[in-house]
mmCIF file of C-alpha atoms in Angstrom:
data_model
loop_
_atom_site.group_PDB
_atom_site.id
_atom_site.type_symbol
_atom_site.label_atom_id
_atom_site.label_comp_id
_atom_site.label_asym_id
_atom_site.label_seq_id
_atom_site.Cartn_x
_atom_site.Cartn_y
_atom_site.Cartn_z
ATOM 1 C CA MET E 212 58.225 133.739 87.322
ATOM 2 C CA LYS E 213 60.582 131.537 88.182
ATOM 3 C CA PHE E 214 61.370 130.362 91.477
ATOM 4 C CA ASP E 215 64.936 129.153 92.972
ATOM 5 C CA PHE E 216 64.788 126.864 96.033
ATOM 6 C CA SER E 217 66.070 123.790 98.456
ATOM 7 C CA CYS E 218 64.337 120.876 99.083
ATOM 8 C CA TYR E 219 65.681 118.569 101.978
ATOM 9 C CA THR E 220 64.277 115.832 103.207
ATOM 10 C CA ASN E 221 63.998 114.278 106.968
ATOM 11 C CA ILE E 222 64.727 111.116 106.846
ATOM 12 C CA LYS E 223 63.642 109.103 110.159
ATOM 13 C CA SER E 224 65.689 105.926 111.058
ATOM 14 C CA LYS E 225 65.533 103.364 113.768
ATOM 15 C CA PRO E 226 66.967 103.603 117.202
ATOM 16 C CA LYS E 227 70.461 101.979 116.722
ATOM 17 C CA ILE E 228 72.011 100.673 119.381
ATOM 18 C CA ILE E 229 75.462 100.711 119.762
ATOM 19 C CA LYS E 230 78.827 99.513 121.297
ATOM 20 C CA LEU E 231 80.351 101.991 124.167
ATOM 21 C CA PHE E 232 83.448 100.389 123.404
ATOM 22 C CA SER E 233 85.986 103.491 125.225
ATOM 23 C CA ARG E 234 83.648 102.503 128.522
ATOM 24 C CA GLY E 235 84.352 98.258 128.242
ATOM 25 C CA ASN E 236 85.769 96.309 131.132
ATOM 26 C CA TYR E 237 88.272 95.020 129.251
ATOM 27 C CA ILE E 238 90.368 93.535 132.357
ATOM 28 C CA LYS E 239 87.549 91.493 133.376
ATOM 29 C CA ILE E 240 86.710 89.979 129.206
ATOM 30 C CA LYS E 241 90.415 88.923 129.650
ATOM 31 C CA GLU E 242 90.775 87.313 132.728
ATOM 32 C CA GLU E 243 87.662 85.421 131.971
ATOM 33 C CA LEU E 244 89.533 84.596 128.481
ATOM 34 C CA ASP E 245 92.679 83.403 130.699
ATOM 35 C CA ASN E 246 90.893 81.073 132.639
ATOM 36 C CA ILE E 247 89.623 78.840 129.580
ATOM 37 C CA LYS E 248 92.782 76.370 128.491
ATOM 38 C CA TRP E 249 92.082 76.569 124.282
ATOM 39 C CA SER E 250 94.579 74.023 123.854
ATOM 40 C CA GLU E 251 92.128 70.975 124.824
ATOM 41 C CA LEU E 252 89.271 73.175 123.429
ATOM 42 C CA LEU E 253 90.493 73.543 120.322
ATOM 43 C CA GLN E 254 92.246 70.403 119.250
ATOM 44 C CA LYS E 255 93.530 69.485 115.850
ATOM 45 C CA GLU E 256 90.847 66.754 114.845
ATOM 46 C CA ASN E 257 88.192 69.274 115.309
ATOM 47 C CA ASP E 258 86.531 70.687 112.333
ATOM 48 C CA ILE E 259 88.326 74.157 111.869
ATOM 49 C CA ASN E 260 84.588 75.720 111.559
ATOM 50 C CA GLU E 261 83.726 74.349 114.715
ATOM 51 C CA ASN E 262 86.573 75.587 116.556
ATOM 52 C CA TRP E 263 86.667 78.794 115.313
ATOM 53 C CA ARG E 264 83.218 78.883 116.156
ATOM 54 C CA SER E 265 84.590 78.405 119.900
ATOM 55 C CA VAL E 266 86.517 81.598 120.107
ATOM 56 C CA PHE E 267 83.769 83.659 118.654
ATOM 57 C CA LYS E 268 81.864 82.272 120.920
ATOM 58 C CA TYR E 269 83.302 82.666 123.489
ATOM 59 C CA ASN E 270 84.386 86.629 122.497
ATOM 60 C CA SER E 271 80.739 87.074 121.282
ATOM 61 C CA ARG E 272 79.813 86.229 125.220
ATOM 62 C CA TYR E 273 82.287 88.118 126.995
ATOM 63 C CA GLY E 274 81.992 91.098 124.269
ATOM 64 C CA GLN E 275 78.375 91.849 125.220
ATOM 65 C CA LYS E 276 78.729 91.046 128.957
ATOM 66 C CA TYR E 277 81.127 93.821 129.718
ATOM 67 C CA ILE E 278 80.680 96.102 126.773
ATOM 68 C CA PRO E 279 77.840 98.158 127.553
ATOM 69 C CA THR E 280 75.700 99.837 124.890
ATOM 70 C CA LYS E 281 73.020 103.004 124.523
ATOM 71 C CA GLU E 282 70.258 103.490 122.345
ATOM 72 C CA ARG E 283 71.218 106.125 119.484
ATOM 73 C CA LYS E 284 68.246 107.630 117.992
ATOM 74 C CA GLN E 285 69.913 110.466 115.941
ATOM 75 C CA ILE E 286 73.059 110.200 113.741
ATOM 76 C CA GLY E 287 75.489 112.336 112.730
ATOM 77 C CA ARG E 288 72.712 115.119 113.715
ATOM 78 C CA GLY E 289 72.059 117.097 117.079
ATOM 79 C CA LYS E 290 75.482 117.182 119.062
ATOM 80 C CA THR E 291 77.708 119.791 118.813
ATOM 81 C CA ILE E 292 80.939 117.689 117.927
ATOM 82 C CA PHE E 293 83.201 120.278 119.647
ATOM 83 C CA GLN E 294 83.664 120.886 122.924
ATOM 84 C CA TRP E 295 81.796 123.574 124.935
ATOM 85 C CA ILE E 296 83.525 125.695 127.519
ATOM 86 C CA LYS E 297 80.621 126.065 130.519
ATOM 87 C CA ASN E 298 81.178 129.885 130.383
ATOM 88 C CA THR E 299 79.487 130.248 126.014
ATOM 89 C CA ILE E 300 76.636 127.267 127.931
ATOM 90 C CA ASP E 301 76.102 129.852 130.347
ATOM 91 C CA LYS E 302 75.644 132.602 127.880
ATOM 92 C CA ILE E 303 73.546 130.299 125.829
ATOM 93 C CA LYS E 304 71.218 129.463 128.270
ATOM 94 C CA ARG E 305 70.533 133.060 128.389
ATOM 95 C CA LYS E 306 70.003 133.775 125.082
ATOM 96 C CA ASN E 307 67.845 131.309 124.888
ATOM 97 C CA ILE E 308 65.597 132.715 127.732
ATOM 98 C CA LEU E 309 65.477 136.310 126.243
ATOM 99 C CA SER E 310 64.247 134.762 123.704
ATOM 100 C CA LYS E 311 61.588 133.856 124.931
ATOM 101 C CA LYS E 312 60.372 136.420 127.134
ATOM 102 C CA ILE E 313 61.092 138.939 124.210
ATOM 103 C CA THR E 314 57.951 136.872 122.493
ATOM 104 C CA HIS E 315 55.858 137.275 125.147
ATOM 105 C CA ASN E 316 57.132 141.003 125.687
ATOM 106 C CA ASN E 317 59.091 142.748 123.205
ATOM 107 C CA ASP E 318 60.078 145.212 125.790
ATOM 108 C CA PRO E 319 63.274 147.465 124.451
ATOM 109 C CA GLU E 320 65.272 147.207 127.030
ATOM 110 C CA VAL E 321 65.044 142.914 127.240
ATOM 111 C CA ARG E 322 65.596 143.238 123.184
ATOM 112 C CA LYS E 323 68.705 145.435 123.855
ATOM 113 C CA GLU E 324 70.442 142.888 126.610
ATOM 114 C CA TYR E 325 69.206 139.481 123.641
ATOM 115 C CA ASN E 326 71.353 141.026 121.054
ATOM 116 C CA LYS E 327 74.170 141.790 123.037
ATOM 117 C CA ILE E 328 73.946 137.861 124.364
ATOM 118 C CA ARG E 329 73.360 137.321 121.398
ATOM 119 C CA ASN E 330 76.173 138.648 119.591
ATOM 120 C CA GLN E 331 78.734 137.550 122.288
ATOM 121 C CA VAL E 332 77.332 133.805 121.761
ATOM 122 C CA LYS E 333 78.097 133.651 118.145
ATOM 123 C CA SER E 334 81.204 135.105 118.456
ATOM 124 C CA ARG E 335 81.945 132.668 121.122
ATOM 125 C CA VAL E 336 80.868 129.573 118.775
ATOM 126 C CA ASN E 337 82.694 130.897 115.666
ATOM 127 C CA LYS E 338 85.812 131.155 117.563
ATOM 128 C CA LEU E 339 85.632 127.387 118.456
ATOM 129 C CA LYS E 340 84.391 126.388 115.756
ATOM 130 C CA ARG E 341 87.427 127.600 113.752
ATOM 131 C CA GLU E 342 89.900 126.363 116.828
ATOM 132 C CA TYR E 343 88.362 123.153 116.512
ATOM 133 C CA GLU E 344 89.249 122.862 112.257
ATOM 134 C CA LYS E 345 92.482 123.615 112.483
ATOM 135 C CA ASN E 346 93.093 121.461 114.697
ATOM 136 C CA LEU E 347 91.384 118.693 112.758
ATOM 137 C CA SER E 348 93.603 120.255 109.766
ATOM 138 C CA GLU E 349 96.699 120.469 111.513
ATOM 139 C CA LYS E 350 96.323 116.961 112.448
ATOM 140 C CA ALA E 351 95.049 115.432 109.072
ATOM 141 C CA LYS E 352 97.486 112.820 108.191
ATOM 142 C CA GLU E 353 97.361 110.754 111.716
ATOM 143 C CA ASN E 354 93.587 111.320 111.873
ATOM 144 C CA PRO E 355 92.324 111.407 108.239
ATOM 145 C CA LYS E 356 88.399 109.772 108.804
ATOM 146 C CA ALA E 357 87.674 112.774 111.256
ATOM 147 C CA ILE E 358 88.401 114.901 108.698
ATOM 148 C CA TRP E 359 86.128 113.341 106.386
ATOM 149 C CA SER E 360 83.045 112.561 109.470
ATOM 150 C CA TYR E 361 83.060 116.079 109.829
ATOM 151 C CA MET E 362 82.330 117.404 106.493
ATOM 152 C CA LYS E 363 79.526 114.437 106.470
ATOM 153 C CA SER E 364 78.025 116.029 110.139
ATOM 154 C CA LYS E 365 77.520 119.150 107.235
ATOM 155 C CA THR E 366 75.374 117.646 105.189
ATOM 156 C CA LYS E 367 71.615 118.344 104.890
ATOM 157 C CA THR E 368 70.206 114.849 104.235
ATOM 158 C CA LYS E 369 71.244 111.504 105.718
ATOM 159 C CA GLU E 370 70.328 108.976 103.028
ATOM 160 C CA GLY E 371 71.213 105.785 101.138
ATOM 161 C CA ILE E 372 71.222 104.704 97.160
ATOM 162 C CA GLY E 373 68.311 106.704 95.360
ATOM 163 C CA ASP E 374 65.883 105.382 93.301
ATOM 164 C CA LEU E 375 67.942 102.854 90.610
ATOM 165 C CA HIS E 376 66.613 101.883 87.205
ATOM 166 C CA LEU E 377 65.967 98.346 86.958
ATOM 167 C CA ASP E 378 67.804 98.074 83.400
ATOM 168 C CA PRO E 379 71.239 99.206 84.904
ATOM 169 C CA GLU E 380 72.653 100.037 81.547
ATOM 170 C CA ASP E 381 69.205 101.864 80.142
ATOM 171 C CA THR E 382 68.743 105.797 82.075
ATOM 172 C CA LYS E 383 64.516 105.045 80.263
ATOM 173 C CA SER E 384 63.276 102.373 82.141
ATOM 174 C CA VAL E 385 61.083 102.159 85.018
ATOM 175 C CA LYS E 386 63.105 103.058 88.360
ATOM 176 C CA THR E 387 62.119 101.349 91.673
ATOM 177 C CA GLU E 388 62.240 102.373 95.275
ATOM 178 C CA ASP E 389 62.322 99.215 97.222
ATOM 179 C CA ASN E 390 65.453 98.732 98.980
ATOM 180 C CA ARG E 391 65.449 94.793 98.092
ATOM 181 C CA GLU E 392 65.063 95.349 94.261
ATOM 182 C CA LYS E 393 67.761 98.014 94.349
ATOM 183 C CA ALA E 394 70.043 95.149 96.404
ATOM 184 C CA LYS E 395 69.332 92.832 94.255
ATOM 185 C CA LEU E 396 70.272 95.425 90.716
ATOM 186 C CA LEU E 397 73.492 95.909 92.919
ATOM 187 C CA VAL E 398 73.853 92.398 93.595
ATOM 188 C CA GLU E 399 73.297 91.366 90.180
ATOM 189 C CA TYR E 400 75.111 93.744 88.408
ATOM 190 C CA PHE E 401 78.180 93.173 90.710
ATOM 191 C CA SER E 402 78.300 89.465 89.747
ATOM 192 C CA SER E 403 78.341 89.599 86.180
ATOM 193 C CA VAL E 404 81.018 91.611 85.325
ATOM 194 C CA PHE E 405 83.257 89.406 87.513
ATOM 195 C CA THR E 406 85.508 87.756 85.093
ATOM 196 C CA LYS E 407 85.393 84.385 83.996
ATOM 197 C CA GLU E 408 88.147 82.429 83.286
ATOM 198 C CA PRO E 409 87.495 79.771 80.010
ATOM 199 C CA ASP E 410 87.348 76.150 80.948
ATOM 200 C CA GLY E 411 90.783 73.993 79.639
ATOM 201 C CA VAL E 412 94.280 74.101 80.613
ATOM 202 C CA MET E 413 96.039 77.637 82.412
ATOM 203 C CA PRO E 414 98.544 78.287 80.454
ATOM 204 C CA SER E 415 102.079 77.857 82.348
ATOM 205 C CA PRO E 416 104.162 81.302 83.239
ATOM 206 C CA THR E 417 107.844 81.209 81.923
ATOM 207 C CA PRO E 418 110.044 78.729 84.932
ATOM 208 C CA VAL E 419 112.462 81.254 86.886
ATOM 209 C CA LEU E 420 115.409 79.886 89.090
ATOM 210 C CA VAL E 421 114.338 79.736 92.731
ATOM 211 C CA THR E 422 117.291 78.960 95.068
ATOM 212 C CA LYS E 423 115.908 78.851 98.478
ATOM 213 C CA VAL E 424 112.603 76.882 98.590
ATOM 214 C CA MET E 425 110.151 78.850 100.720
ATOM 215 C CA SER E 426 109.672 75.777 103.695
ATOM 216 C CA ASN E 427 106.487 75.030 105.697
ATOM 217 C CA GLN E 428 105.772 78.213 107.778
ATOM 218 C CA LYS E 429 104.411 78.390 111.195
ATOM 219 C CA ILE E 430 102.617 80.918 112.243
ATOM 220 C CA LYS E 431 104.183 82.357 116.117
ATOM 221 C CA GLU E 432 102.078 83.706 118.981
ATOM 222 C CA GLU E 433 104.638 86.811 119.167
ATOM 223 C CA VAL E 434 103.678 87.392 115.488
ATOM 224 C CA VAL E 435 99.897 87.735 115.449
ATOM 225 C CA LEU E 436 100.453 89.235 118.553
ATOM 226 C CA LYS E 437 102.179 92.176 117.123
ATOM 227 C CA HIS E 438 98.941 92.139 114.407
ATOM 228 C CA LEU E 439 96.562 92.767 116.900
ATOM 229 C CA ASN E 440 98.361 95.478 119.033
ATOM 230 C CA ALA E 441 98.928 97.224 115.608
ATOM 231 C CA LEU E 442 95.383 97.309 114.591
ATOM 232 C CA LYS E 443 93.903 100.465 114.302
ATOM 233 C CA ILE E 444 90.659 101.065 116.321
ATOM 234 C CA ASP E 445 88.846 103.582 114.342
ATOM 235 C CA LYS E 446 88.021 100.527 111.353
ATOM 236 C CA SER E 447 84.833 98.927 110.850
ATOM 237 C CA PRO E 448 84.416 95.219 111.981
ATOM 238 C CA GLY E 449 83.393 92.571 109.383
ATOM 239 C CA MET E 450 80.419 90.386 109.314
ATOM 240 C CA ASP E 451 81.509 88.486 112.291
ATOM 241 C CA LYS E 452 81.366 91.593 114.512
ATOM 242 C CA LEU E 453 84.095 91.234 115.945
ATOM 243 C CA HIS E 454 85.455 95.328 116.414
ATOM 244 C CA PRO E 455 89.204 96.237 116.471
ATOM 245 C CA ARG E 456 88.800 98.219 119.023
ATOM 246 C CA LEU E 457 87.729 94.691 121.540
ATOM 247 C CA LEU E 458 90.706 92.136 119.881
ATOM 248 C CA LYS E 459 92.935 94.563 120.235
ATOM 249 C CA GLU E 460 92.533 95.480 123.794
ATOM 250 C CA ILE E 461 92.527 91.742 124.363
ATOM 251 C CA ALA E 462 95.085 90.615 122.253
ATOM 252 C CA GLU E 463 97.434 89.237 125.209
ATOM 253 C CA SER E 464 94.581 86.786 125.641
ATOM 254 C CA LEU E 465 93.225 86.008 121.907
ATOM 255 C CA ALA E 466 96.892 85.575 120.853
ATOM 256 C CA ASN E 467 97.229 82.338 121.666
ATOM 257 C CA PRO E 468 93.668 80.987 120.178
ATOM 258 C CA LEU E 469 94.087 82.780 117.303
ATOM 259 C CA CYS E 470 97.498 81.223 117.148
ATOM 260 C CA ILE E 471 96.214 77.777 116.569
ATOM 261 C CA ILE E 472 93.625 78.945 114.128
ATOM 262 C CA TYR E 473 95.784 80.013 112.106
ATOM 263 C CA ASN E 474 98.154 76.983 112.002
ATOM 264 C CA GLN E 475 95.312 74.769 111.713
ATOM 265 C CA SER E 476 94.526 76.739 108.869
ATOM 266 C CA LEU E 477 97.401 76.620 106.935
ATOM 267 C CA GLU E 478 97.924 72.903 107.472
ATOM 268 C CA SER E 479 94.199 71.484 106.417
ATOM 269 C CA LYS E 480 94.412 74.510 103.454
ATOM 270 C CA THR E 481 90.970 75.903 104.685
ATOM 271 C CA VAL E 482 89.818 78.888 106.511
ATOM 272 C CA PRO E 483 86.346 78.791 108.343
ATOM 273 C CA ASN E 484 83.183 79.377 106.224
ATOM 274 C CA ASP E 485 82.670 82.600 108.686
ATOM 275 C CA TRP E 486 85.314 84.157 107.219
ATOM 276 C CA LYS E 487 83.969 84.421 103.452
ATOM 277 C CA ASN E 488 81.455 86.315 103.859
ATOM 278 C CA ALA E 489 81.859 90.002 103.242
ATOM 279 C CA MET E 490 80.090 92.733 104.147
ATOM 280 C CA ILE E 491 79.434 95.070 101.212
ATOM 281 C CA SER E 492 78.467 98.818 100.889
ATOM 282 C CA ALA E 493 77.262 100.315 97.491
ATOM 283 C CA ILE E 494 79.311 103.129 97.208
ATOM 284 C CA PHE E 495 78.898 105.823 94.064
ATOM 285 C CA LYS E 496 81.317 107.287 91.565
ATOM 286 C CA LYS E 497 80.549 108.895 88.849
ATOM 287 C CA GLY E 498 77.797 109.257 86.065
ATOM 288 C CA ASN E 499 73.900 108.603 86.716
ATOM 289 C CA LYS E 500 73.461 107.660 90.267
ATOM 290 C CA SER E 501 70.114 106.342 89.001
ATOM 291 C CA LEU E 502 72.584 103.175 86.990
ATOM 292 C CA ALA E 503 73.921 100.719 88.949
ATOM 293 C CA LYS E 504 76.368 100.508 87.374
ATOM 294 C CA ASN E 505 77.878 103.592 88.157
ATOM 295 C CA TYR E 506 78.461 102.197 91.526
ATOM 296 C CA ARG E 507 81.343 100.239 93.221
ATOM 297 C CA PRO E 508 81.620 97.373 95.998
ATOM 298 C CA VAL E 509 82.963 97.702 98.763
ATOM 299 C CA SER E 510 83.728 94.896 100.914
ATOM 300 C CA LEU E 511 83.973 95.232 104.536
ATOM 301 C CA THR E 512 85.990 91.523 105.952
ATOM 302 C CA SER E 513 86.820 89.651 109.708
ATOM 303 C CA VAL E 514 89.311 91.557 111.055
ATOM 304 C CA VAL E 515 90.696 87.971 112.343
ATOM 305 C CA CYS E 516 91.179 86.614 108.437
ATOM 306 C CA LYS E 517 92.835 89.881 107.080
ATOM 307 C CA ILE E 518 95.778 89.600 110.318
ATOM 308 C CA MET E 519 96.270 86.418 108.882
ATOM 309 C CA GLU E 520 96.285 87.580 105.805
ATOM 310 C CA LYS E 521 99.326 90.003 106.616
ATOM 311 C CA ILE E 522 101.158 87.259 107.960
ATOM 312 C CA LEU E 523 100.936 85.576 104.952
ATOM 313 C CA ARG E 524 101.491 88.391 102.994
ATOM 314 C CA GLU E 525 105.135 88.781 105.705
ATOM 315 C CA PHE E 526 106.209 85.136 104.140
ATOM 316 C CA ILE E 527 105.226 85.718 100.787
ATOM 317 C CA ILE E 528 107.464 89.033 100.370
ATOM 318 C CA GLU E 529 110.105 87.362 102.547
ATOM 319 C CA HIS E 530 110.560 84.339 99.769
ATOM 320 C CA MET E 531 110.245 87.132 96.377
ATOM 321 C CA LYS E 532 112.948 89.113 97.959
ATOM 322 C CA LYS E 533 115.359 86.494 99.101
ATOM 323 C CA ASN E 534 114.985 84.598 95.574
ATOM 324 C CA ASN E 535 115.514 88.719 93.605
ATOM 325 C CA LEU E 536 111.431 87.975 92.171
ATOM 326 C CA PHE E 537 110.666 91.265 92.482
ATOM 327 C CA SER E 538 111.118 93.383 89.057
ATOM 328 C CA LYS E 539 113.236 96.741 89.162
ATOM 329 C CA LYS E 540 110.363 98.383 87.332
ATOM 330 C CA GLN E 541 107.958 97.957 90.094
ATOM 331 C CA TYR E 542 107.702 100.971 93.139
ATOM 332 C CA GLY E 543 104.579 100.026 94.805
ATOM 333 C CA PHE E 544 103.459 97.733 97.262
ATOM 334 C CA ILE E 545 107.472 96.972 98.088
ATOM 335 C CA ALA E 546 108.778 98.347 100.844
ATOM 336 C CA GLY E 547 111.526 101.187 100.668
ATOM 337 C CA ARG E 548 110.207 101.583 97.044
ATOM 338 C CA SER E 549 107.471 104.311 96.663
ATOM 339 C CA THR E 550 105.718 105.808 93.427
ATOM 340 C CA GLY E 551 107.266 109.092 94.536
ATOM 341 C CA LEU E 552 110.895 107.134 93.726
ATOM 342 C CA GLN E 553 109.203 106.349 90.430
ATOM 343 C CA LEU E 554 108.411 109.582 89.734
ATOM 344 C CA LEU E 555 111.774 110.910 90.207
ATOM 345 C CA GLU E 556 113.723 108.516 87.937
ATOM 346 C CA VAL E 557 111.625 109.447 85.173
ATOM 347 C CA ILE E 558 112.144 112.922 85.625
ATOM 348 C CA ASP E 559 115.772 112.143 85.695
ATOM 349 C CA LYS E 560 115.894 109.645 82.728
ATOM 350 C CA TRP E 561 113.608 112.877 80.502
ATOM 351 C CA THR E 562 115.613 115.531 82.033
ATOM 352 C CA GLU E 563 119.179 113.554 80.285
ATOM 353 C CA ALA E 564 117.138 112.781 77.545
ATOM 354 C CA LEU E 565 116.420 116.685 77.055
ATOM 355 C CA ASP E 566 119.786 117.315 77.216
ATOM 356 C CA GLN E 567 120.656 114.955 74.799
ATOM 357 C CA GLY E 568 118.146 116.449 72.448
ATOM 358 C CA LEU E 569 116.123 113.587 71.851
ATOM 359 C CA ASP E 570 112.320 113.531 71.644
ATOM 360 C CA ILE E 571 110.294 112.035 75.121
ATOM 361 C CA ASN E 572 107.024 110.197 73.899
ATOM 362 C CA CYS E 573 104.762 109.703 77.368
ATOM 363 C CA ILE E 574 101.556 106.675 77.242
ATOM 364 C CA TYR E 575 99.551 106.589 79.789
ATOM 365 C CA THR E 576 97.093 104.410 80.346
ATOM 366 C CA ASP E 577 94.228 104.090 83.129
ATOM 367 C CA PHE E 578 92.070 100.665 83.708
ATOM 368 C CA MET E 579 88.208 101.938 83.976
ATOM 369 C CA LYS E 580 86.643 99.255 86.107
ATOM 370 C CA ALA E 581 89.753 97.941 86.599
ATOM 371 C CA PHE E 582 87.972 95.802 89.908
ATOM 372 C CA ASP E 583 85.377 94.627 88.027
ATOM 373 C CA LYS E 584 88.243 92.545 85.507
ATOM 374 C CA VAL E 585 89.241 90.175 88.815
ATOM 375 C CA ARG E 586 88.276 86.987 88.790
ATOM 376 C CA SER E 587 85.932 85.514 91.274
ATOM 377 C CA ASP E 588 84.789 82.006 91.367
ATOM 378 C CA CYS E 589 82.335 83.136 94.465
ATOM 379 C CA GLY E 590 78.718 83.507 94.589
ATOM 380 C CA SER E 591 76.586 86.169 95.282
ATOM 381 C CA PRO E 592 78.080 88.500 97.469
ATOM 382 C CA ILE E 593 75.702 89.762 100.461
ATOM 383 C CA LEU E 594 75.165 92.980 100.247
ATOM 384 C CA HIS E 595 74.633 95.905 103.593
ATOM 385 C CA LYS E 596 72.652 98.238 101.973
ATOM 386 C CA LYS E 597 74.580 101.580 102.769
#
């Protein structure tokens, strides 16, 4: 005899303390920060790490003081994601009461009423579910994260990375279920595939005529404020735990100290050590889930550091445009151009070639594990199991 069955594992997790950013008293936080004399506290003579720790200390202190927390015992289960209507809630309560009565006394009248209420509840719940899913699909472009969160909530098993082979290349090697050993395996593999440049003189690129030289840039406070206000509050923080929601809500009070830190970083040609740490999650791509080589690292870095990176990118892009340093064949990562525009141009050229009776030969290339080939002079990353 042959049987097919589904087996789900109930994995118990420890209660997690989460911050309720939607209930934070941001007015009080801004009042506290506005009383600090940042120009006196953050001196240029100080080490940049010392200045950053001062900014981080006050943000963390007031964040803990004015943002409430709660204990979440069960993640993604046990709570309905869409809003209930009071009439539907009353029907559900009535259904549960009738269900208990049937178990004790199988009365035909009670059974009849129970069946009627049960069908009404099922119909209303399905209607609410359809309306919720329709709303998700209509706002897919605005909030794609909500769709993925809804899909994830439907999975019956919640778990991290499964057992891994000790040899990332051999499927016959022994497996480990210890989280520390799995983290070590992934760190060693991610570190091993980084490209290491050979020693010696670096090749010099062909000189390009630059008519407009980039002067020493100075980051302005209004630019920092603009980027703080543009933060997406549904993104995750880095190792420093400074959440984008917090940074955006207190942007006016935080723009000045961050501006001081950014300009000191440009002058000293260094960044705070805390910004160099990343929380890395191993994401499965394809193939055998038991092999470390089939996972890719995704890093969560400091939001504050990423704001500075965006500002510096704007400086570089402006310099490149002024000197016409972008190739006309590049369409990605440039404002005003896109891969869709490139496709239109290619189709136009192909159509012209076919009209002239010419042959068209196309070669498509893709770099497998492209990010593994990026040069890295860093040590072993800090791995966060997810």
